PDB file of C-alpha atoms in Angstrom:
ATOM      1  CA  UNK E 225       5.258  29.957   5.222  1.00 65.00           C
ATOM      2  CA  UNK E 226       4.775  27.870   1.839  1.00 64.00           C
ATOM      3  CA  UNK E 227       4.733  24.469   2.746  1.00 93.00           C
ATOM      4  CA  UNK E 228       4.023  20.426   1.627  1.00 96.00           C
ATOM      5  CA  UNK E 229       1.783  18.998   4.136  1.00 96.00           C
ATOM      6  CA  UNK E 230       1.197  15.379   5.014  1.00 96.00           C
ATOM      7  CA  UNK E 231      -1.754  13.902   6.874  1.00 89.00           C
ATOM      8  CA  UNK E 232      -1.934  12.138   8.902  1.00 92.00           C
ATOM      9  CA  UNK E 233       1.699  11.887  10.083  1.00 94.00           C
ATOM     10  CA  UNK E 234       1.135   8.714  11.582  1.00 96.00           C
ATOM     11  CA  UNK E 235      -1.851   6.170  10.323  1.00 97.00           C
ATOM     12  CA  UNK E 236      -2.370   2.448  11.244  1.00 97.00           C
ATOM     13  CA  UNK E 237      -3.948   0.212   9.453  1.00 95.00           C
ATOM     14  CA  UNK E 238      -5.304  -3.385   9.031  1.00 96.00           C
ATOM     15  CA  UNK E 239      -4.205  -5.947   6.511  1.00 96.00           C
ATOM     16  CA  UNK E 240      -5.456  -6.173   3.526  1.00 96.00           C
ATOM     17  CA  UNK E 241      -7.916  -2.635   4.469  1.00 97.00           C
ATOM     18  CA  UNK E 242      -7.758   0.181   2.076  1.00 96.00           C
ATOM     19  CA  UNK E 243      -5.765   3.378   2.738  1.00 97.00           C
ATOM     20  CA  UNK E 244      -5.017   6.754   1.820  1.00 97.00           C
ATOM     21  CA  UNK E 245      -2.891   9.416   2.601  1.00 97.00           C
ATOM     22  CA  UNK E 246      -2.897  12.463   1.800  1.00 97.00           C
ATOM     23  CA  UNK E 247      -0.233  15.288   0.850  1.00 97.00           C
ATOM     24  CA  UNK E 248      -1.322  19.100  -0.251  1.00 97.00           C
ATOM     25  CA  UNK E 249       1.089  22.093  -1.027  1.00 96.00           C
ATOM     26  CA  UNK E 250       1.308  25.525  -0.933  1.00 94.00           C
ATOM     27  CA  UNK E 251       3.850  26.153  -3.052  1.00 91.00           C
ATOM     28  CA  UNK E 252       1.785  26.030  -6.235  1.00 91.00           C
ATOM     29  CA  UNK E 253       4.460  23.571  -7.523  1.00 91.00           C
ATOM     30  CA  UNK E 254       3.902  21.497 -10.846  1.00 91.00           C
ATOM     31  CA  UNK E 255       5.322  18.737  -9.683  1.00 91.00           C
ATOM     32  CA  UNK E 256       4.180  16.454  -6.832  1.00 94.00           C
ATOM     33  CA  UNK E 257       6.348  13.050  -5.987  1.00 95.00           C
ATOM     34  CA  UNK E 258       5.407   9.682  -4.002  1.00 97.00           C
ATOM     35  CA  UNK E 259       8.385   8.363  -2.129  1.00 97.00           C
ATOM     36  CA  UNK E 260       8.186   5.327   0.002  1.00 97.00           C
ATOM     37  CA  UNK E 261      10.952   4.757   2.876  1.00 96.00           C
ATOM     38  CA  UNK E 262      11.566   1.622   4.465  1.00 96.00           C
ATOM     39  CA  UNK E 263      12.601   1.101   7.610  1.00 93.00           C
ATOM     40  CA  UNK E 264      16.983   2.023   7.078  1.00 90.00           C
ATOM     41  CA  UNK E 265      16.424   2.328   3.686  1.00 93.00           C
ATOM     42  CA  UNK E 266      17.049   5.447   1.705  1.00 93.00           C
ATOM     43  CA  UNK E 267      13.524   6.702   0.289  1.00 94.00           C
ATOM     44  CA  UNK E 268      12.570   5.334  -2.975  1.00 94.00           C
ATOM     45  CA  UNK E 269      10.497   7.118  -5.905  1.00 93.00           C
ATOM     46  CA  UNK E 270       6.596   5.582  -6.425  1.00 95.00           C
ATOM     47  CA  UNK E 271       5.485   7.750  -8.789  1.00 92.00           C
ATOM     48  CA  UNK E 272       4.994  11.737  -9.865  1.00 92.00           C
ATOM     49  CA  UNK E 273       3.050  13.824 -11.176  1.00 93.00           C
ATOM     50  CA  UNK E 274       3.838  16.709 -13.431  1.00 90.00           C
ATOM     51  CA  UNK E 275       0.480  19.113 -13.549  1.00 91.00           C
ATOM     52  CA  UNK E 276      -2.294  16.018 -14.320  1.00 92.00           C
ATOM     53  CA  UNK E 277       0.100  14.115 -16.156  1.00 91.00           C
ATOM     54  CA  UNK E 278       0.935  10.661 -14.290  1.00 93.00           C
ATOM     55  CA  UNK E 279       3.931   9.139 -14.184  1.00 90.00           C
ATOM     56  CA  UNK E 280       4.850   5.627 -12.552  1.00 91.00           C
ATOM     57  CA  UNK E 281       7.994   4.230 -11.565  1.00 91.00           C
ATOM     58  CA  UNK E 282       8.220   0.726 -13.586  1.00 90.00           C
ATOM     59  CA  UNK E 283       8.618  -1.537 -10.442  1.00 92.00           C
ATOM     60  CA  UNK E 284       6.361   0.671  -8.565  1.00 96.00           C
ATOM     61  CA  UNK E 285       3.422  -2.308  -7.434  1.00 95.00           C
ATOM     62  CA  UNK E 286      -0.284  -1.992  -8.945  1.00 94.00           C
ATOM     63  CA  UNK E 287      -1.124  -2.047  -5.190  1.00 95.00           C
ATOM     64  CA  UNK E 288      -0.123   1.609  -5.425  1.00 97.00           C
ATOM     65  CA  UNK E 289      -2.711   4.347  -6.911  1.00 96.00           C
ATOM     66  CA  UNK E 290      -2.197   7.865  -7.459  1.00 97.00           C
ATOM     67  CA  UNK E 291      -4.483  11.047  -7.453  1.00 96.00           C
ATOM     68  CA  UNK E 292      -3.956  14.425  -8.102  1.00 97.00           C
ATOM     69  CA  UNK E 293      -7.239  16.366  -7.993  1.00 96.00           C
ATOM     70  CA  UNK E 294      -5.571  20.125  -8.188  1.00 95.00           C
ATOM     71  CA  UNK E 295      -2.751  21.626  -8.296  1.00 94.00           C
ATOM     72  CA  UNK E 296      -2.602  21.645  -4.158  1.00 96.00           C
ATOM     73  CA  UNK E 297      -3.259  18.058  -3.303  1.00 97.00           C
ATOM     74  CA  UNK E 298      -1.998  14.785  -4.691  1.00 97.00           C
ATOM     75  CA  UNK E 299      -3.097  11.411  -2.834  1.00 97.00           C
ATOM     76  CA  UNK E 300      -1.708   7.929  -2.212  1.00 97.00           C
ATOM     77  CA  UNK E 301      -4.179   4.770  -2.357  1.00 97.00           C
ATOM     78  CA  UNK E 302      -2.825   2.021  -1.183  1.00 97.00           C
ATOM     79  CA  UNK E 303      -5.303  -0.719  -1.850  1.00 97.00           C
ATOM     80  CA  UNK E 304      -4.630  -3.607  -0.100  1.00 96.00           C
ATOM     81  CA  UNK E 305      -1.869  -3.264   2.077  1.00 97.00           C
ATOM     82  CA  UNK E 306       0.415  -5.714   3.336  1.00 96.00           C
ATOM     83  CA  UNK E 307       3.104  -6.320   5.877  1.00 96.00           C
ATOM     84  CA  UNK E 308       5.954  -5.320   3.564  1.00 96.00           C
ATOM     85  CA  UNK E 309       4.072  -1.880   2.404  1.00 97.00           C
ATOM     86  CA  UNK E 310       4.917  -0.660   6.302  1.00 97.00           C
ATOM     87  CA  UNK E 311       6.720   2.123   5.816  1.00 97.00           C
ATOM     88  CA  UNK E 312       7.588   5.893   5.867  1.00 97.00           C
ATOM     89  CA  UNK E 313       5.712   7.663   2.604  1.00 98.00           C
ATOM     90  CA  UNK E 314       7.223  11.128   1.385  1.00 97.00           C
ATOM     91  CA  UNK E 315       5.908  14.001  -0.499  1.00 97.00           C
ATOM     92  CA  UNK E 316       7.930  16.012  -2.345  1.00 96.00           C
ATOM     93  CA  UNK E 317       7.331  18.887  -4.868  1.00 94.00           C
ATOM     94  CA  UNK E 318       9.248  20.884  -7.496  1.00 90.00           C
ATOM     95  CA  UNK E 319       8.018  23.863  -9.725  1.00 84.00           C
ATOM     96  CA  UNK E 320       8.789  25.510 -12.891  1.00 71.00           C
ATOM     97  CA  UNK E 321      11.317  28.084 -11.637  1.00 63.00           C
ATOM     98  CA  UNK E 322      13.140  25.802  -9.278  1.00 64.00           C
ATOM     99  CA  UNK E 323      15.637  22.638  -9.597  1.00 67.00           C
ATOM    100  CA  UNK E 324      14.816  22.245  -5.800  1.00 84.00           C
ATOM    101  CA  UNK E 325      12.558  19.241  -4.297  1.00 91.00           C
ATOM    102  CA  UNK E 326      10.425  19.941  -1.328  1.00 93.00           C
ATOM    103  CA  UNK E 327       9.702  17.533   1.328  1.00 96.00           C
ATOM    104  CA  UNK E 328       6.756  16.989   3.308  1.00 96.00           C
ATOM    105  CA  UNK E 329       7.096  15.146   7.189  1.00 95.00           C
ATOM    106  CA  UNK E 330       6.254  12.169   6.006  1.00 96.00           C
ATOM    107  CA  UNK E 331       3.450   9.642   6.754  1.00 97.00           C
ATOM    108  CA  UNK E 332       4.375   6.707   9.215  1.00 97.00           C
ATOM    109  CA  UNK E 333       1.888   4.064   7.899  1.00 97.00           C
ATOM    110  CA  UNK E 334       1.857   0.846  10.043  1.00 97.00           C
ATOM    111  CA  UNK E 335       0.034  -2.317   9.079  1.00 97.00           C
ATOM    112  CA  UNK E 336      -0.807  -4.986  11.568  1.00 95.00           C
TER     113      UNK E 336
ATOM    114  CA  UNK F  97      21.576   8.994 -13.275  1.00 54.00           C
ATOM    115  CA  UNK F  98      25.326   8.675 -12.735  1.00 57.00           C
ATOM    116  CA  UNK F  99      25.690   6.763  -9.758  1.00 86.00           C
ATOM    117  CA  UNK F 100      27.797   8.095  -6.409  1.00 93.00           C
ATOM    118  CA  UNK F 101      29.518   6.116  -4.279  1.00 95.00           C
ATOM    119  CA  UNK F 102      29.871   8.080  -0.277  1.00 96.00           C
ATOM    120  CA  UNK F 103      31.228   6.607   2.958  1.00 97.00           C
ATOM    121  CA  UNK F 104      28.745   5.125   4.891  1.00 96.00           C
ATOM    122  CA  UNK F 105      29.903   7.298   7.787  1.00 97.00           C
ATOM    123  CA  UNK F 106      31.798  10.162   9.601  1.00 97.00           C
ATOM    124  CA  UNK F 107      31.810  11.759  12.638  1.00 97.00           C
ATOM    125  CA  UNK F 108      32.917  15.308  13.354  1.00 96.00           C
ATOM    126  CA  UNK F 109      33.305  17.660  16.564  1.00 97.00           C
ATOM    127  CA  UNK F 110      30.636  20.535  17.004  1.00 97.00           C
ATOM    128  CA  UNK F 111      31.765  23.880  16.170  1.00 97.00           C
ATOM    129  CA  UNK F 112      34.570  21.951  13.378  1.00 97.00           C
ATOM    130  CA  UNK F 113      33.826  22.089   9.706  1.00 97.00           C
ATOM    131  CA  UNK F 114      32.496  18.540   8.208  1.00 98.00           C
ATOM    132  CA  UNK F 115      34.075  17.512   4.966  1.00 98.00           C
ATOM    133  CA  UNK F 116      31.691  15.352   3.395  1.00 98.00           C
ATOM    134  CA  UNK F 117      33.091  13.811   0.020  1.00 98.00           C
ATOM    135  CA  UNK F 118      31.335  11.949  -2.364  1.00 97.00           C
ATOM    136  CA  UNK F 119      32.222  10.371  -5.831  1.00 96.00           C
ATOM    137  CA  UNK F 120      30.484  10.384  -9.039  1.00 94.00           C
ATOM    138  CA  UNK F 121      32.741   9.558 -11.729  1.00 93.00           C
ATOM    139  CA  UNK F 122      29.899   8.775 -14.303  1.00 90.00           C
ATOM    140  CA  UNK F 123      28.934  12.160 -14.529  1.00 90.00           C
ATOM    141  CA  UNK F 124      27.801  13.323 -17.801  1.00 86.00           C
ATOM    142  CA  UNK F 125      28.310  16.824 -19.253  1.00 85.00           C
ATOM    143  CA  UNK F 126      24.404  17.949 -18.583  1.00 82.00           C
ATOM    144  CA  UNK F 127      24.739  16.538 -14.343  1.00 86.00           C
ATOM    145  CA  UNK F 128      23.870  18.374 -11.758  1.00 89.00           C
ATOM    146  CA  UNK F 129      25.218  17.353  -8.110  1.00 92.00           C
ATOM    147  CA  UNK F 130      22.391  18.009  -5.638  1.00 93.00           C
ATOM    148  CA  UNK F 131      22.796  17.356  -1.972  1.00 96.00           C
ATOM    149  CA  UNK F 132      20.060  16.506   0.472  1.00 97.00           C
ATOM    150  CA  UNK F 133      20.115  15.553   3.999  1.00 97.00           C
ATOM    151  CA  UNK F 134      17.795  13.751   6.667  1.00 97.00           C
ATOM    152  CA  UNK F 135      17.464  14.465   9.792  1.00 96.00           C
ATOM    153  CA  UNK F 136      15.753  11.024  11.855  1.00 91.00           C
ATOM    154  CA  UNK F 137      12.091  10.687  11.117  1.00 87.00           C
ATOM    155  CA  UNK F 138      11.972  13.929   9.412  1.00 92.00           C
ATOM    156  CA  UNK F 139      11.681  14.899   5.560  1.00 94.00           C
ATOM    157  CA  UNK F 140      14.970  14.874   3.211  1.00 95.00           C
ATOM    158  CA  UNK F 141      16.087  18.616   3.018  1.00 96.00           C
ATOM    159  CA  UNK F 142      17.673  20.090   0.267  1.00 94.00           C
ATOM    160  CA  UNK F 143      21.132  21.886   1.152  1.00 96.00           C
ATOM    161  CA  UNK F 144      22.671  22.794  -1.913  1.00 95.00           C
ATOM    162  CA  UNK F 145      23.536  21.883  -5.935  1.00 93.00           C
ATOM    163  CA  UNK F 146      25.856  22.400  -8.893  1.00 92.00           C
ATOM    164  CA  UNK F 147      26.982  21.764 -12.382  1.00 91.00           C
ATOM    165  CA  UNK F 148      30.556  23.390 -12.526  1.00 92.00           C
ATOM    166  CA  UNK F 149      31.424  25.490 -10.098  1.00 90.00           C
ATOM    167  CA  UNK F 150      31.635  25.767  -6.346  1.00 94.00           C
ATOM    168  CA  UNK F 151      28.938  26.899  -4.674  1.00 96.00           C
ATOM    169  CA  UNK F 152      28.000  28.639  -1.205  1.00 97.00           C
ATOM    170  CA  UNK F 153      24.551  29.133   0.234  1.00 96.00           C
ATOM    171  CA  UNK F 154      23.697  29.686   4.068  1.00 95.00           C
ATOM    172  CA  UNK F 155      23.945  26.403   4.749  1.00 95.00           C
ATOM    173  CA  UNK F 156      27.070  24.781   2.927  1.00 97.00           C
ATOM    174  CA  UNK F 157      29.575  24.952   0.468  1.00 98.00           C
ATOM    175  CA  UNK F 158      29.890  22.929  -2.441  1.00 98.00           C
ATOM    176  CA  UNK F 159      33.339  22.079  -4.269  1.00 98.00           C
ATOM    177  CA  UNK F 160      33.225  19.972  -7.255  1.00 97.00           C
ATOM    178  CA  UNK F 161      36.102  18.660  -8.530  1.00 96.00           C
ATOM    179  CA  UNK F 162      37.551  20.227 -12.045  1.00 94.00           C
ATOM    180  CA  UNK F 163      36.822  17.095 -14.110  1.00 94.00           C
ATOM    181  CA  UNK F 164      33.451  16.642 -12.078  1.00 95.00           C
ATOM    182  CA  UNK F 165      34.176  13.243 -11.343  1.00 95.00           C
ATOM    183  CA  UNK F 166      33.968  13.809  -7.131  1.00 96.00           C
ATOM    184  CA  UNK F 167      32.661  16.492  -4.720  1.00 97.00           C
ATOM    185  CA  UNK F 168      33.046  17.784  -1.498  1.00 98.00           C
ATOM    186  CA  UNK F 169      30.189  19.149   0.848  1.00 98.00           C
ATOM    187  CA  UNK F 170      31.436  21.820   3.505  1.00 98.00           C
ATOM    188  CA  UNK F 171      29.332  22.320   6.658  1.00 97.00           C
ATOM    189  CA  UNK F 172      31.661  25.423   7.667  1.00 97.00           C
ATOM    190  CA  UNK F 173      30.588  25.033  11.644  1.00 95.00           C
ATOM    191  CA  UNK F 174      28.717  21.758  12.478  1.00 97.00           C
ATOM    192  CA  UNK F 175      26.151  21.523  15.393  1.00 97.00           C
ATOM    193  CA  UNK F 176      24.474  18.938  17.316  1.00 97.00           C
ATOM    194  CA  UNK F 177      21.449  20.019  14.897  1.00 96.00           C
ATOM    195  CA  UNK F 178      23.202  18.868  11.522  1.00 97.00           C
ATOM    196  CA  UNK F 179      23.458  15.231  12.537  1.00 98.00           C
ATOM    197  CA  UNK F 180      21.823  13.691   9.742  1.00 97.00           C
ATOM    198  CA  UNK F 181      22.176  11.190   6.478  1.00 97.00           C
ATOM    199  CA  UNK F 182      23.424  12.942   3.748  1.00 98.00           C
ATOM    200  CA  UNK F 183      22.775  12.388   0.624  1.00 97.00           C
ATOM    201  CA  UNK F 184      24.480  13.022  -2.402  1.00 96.00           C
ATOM    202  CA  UNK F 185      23.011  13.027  -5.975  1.00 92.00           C
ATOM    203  CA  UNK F 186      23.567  13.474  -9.312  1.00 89.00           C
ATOM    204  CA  UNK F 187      20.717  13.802 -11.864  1.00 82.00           C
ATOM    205  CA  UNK F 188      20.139  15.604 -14.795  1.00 70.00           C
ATOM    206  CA  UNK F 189      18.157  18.721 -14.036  1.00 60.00           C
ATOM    207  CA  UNK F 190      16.075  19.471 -17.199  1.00 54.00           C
ATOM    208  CA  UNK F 191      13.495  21.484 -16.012  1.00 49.00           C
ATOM    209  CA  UNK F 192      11.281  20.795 -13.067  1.00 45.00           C
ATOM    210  CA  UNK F 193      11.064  17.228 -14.148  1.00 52.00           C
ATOM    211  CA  UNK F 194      13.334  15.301 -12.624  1.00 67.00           C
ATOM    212  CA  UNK F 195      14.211  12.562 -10.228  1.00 77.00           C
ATOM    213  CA  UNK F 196      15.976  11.965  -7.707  1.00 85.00           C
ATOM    214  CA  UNK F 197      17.681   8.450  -6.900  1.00 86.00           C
ATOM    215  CA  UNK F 198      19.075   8.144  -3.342  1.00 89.00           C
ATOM    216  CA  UNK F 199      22.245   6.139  -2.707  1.00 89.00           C
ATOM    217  CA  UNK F 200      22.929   5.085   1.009  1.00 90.00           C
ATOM    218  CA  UNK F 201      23.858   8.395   2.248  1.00 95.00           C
ATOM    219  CA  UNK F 202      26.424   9.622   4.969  1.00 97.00           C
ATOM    220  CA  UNK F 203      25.585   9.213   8.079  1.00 97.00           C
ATOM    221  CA  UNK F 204      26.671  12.494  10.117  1.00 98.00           C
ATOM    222  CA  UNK F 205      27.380  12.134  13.697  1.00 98.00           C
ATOM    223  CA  UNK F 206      27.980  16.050  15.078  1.00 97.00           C
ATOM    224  CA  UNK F 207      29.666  14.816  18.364  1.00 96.00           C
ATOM    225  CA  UNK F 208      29.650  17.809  21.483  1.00 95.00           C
TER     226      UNK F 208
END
């Protein structure tokens, strides 16, 4: 079945230590979306991409990078993460021919 | 985006239909209402969406109000399965490129 994917579905990482996560798609969808989810929180747009064009949320943090090296996968860099960037991180995707999103699992990053 | 204001939540019996309303009386002309909902620790799903009329797909029914300004979402026969925020949005749906903003959601408690 087509499919978003997110690895890994759990990761754990240090303070301040580089991380990235990773979300690919076979839906062959235009459209790839960043959503972060804190804990009770509804989930909360990042950033998008439609094809290789980027697109940030204004109060998205610089901390926050974005790749999209295809049309299948589309990365999140966190660069230095802290306490308050634990959270749940969503892929979605959207194509052409359809007004509907598609979510990955999800992405349970914890920093200690 | 219009903004939508939904209870925070409801409860309803298995096997009973769920009535869950929501209220978007900013709606502009070119608004679509989309409806998602979350299951805990899982992806947002999408269930249904509409501009005008009602709508019915194997998962729900969707009954917008004549002047657009509220909704109802119909889960004809609710299980233990569709416990779950829901979340109801309004966004303008001009091609593939567009974003979703989630409100609070409905919590849906599908009691036995």
């Amino acid at each position: 079945d087509a499919m978003v994917i997110q690895n890994p579905r759990y990761q754990v990482t240090q303070f301040g230590k580089p991380v990235t996560l990773s979300c690919s798609q076979t839906l062959n969808h235009n459209v790839m979306y960043w959503y972060q989810q804190k804990s009770s929180q509804a989930p909360k747009l990042l950033f998008h991409y439609y094809d290789k064009d980027f697109n940030n949320e204004a109060d998205t943090p610089d901390n926050f990078q974005s790749r999209r090296p295809n049309t299948s996968f589309c990365f999140l860099d966190i660069r230095s993460p802290g306490l308050g960037d634990a959270a749940m991180y969503l892929c979605a995707t959207s194509g052409i021919s359809t007004d509907t999103q598609y979510f990955g699992p999800g992405t349970r990053l914890t920093v200690l | 985006d219009a903004k939508t204001t939904q209870p925070t939540s409801m409860d309803c019996a298995e096997g009973r239909a769920a009535n869950l309303p929501c209220n978007h009386s900013t709606i502009s002309g070119n608004e679509y209402v989309y409806w998602y909902r979350q299951i805990h620790s899982q992806g947002p799903q999408y269930i249904i969406h509409g501009l005008k009329n009602n709508e019915t797909n194997e998962m729900a029914s969707l009954i917008i109000t004549e002047d657009r300004k509220s909704s109802t979402l119909i889960l004809p026969h609710a299980t233990l399965r569709d416990t779950a925020v829901y979340y109801c949005i309004v966004t303008d749906s001009g091609g593939s490129n567009y974003k979703l903003t989630f409100g609070k959601g409905t919590l849906l408690t599908v009691n036995p």
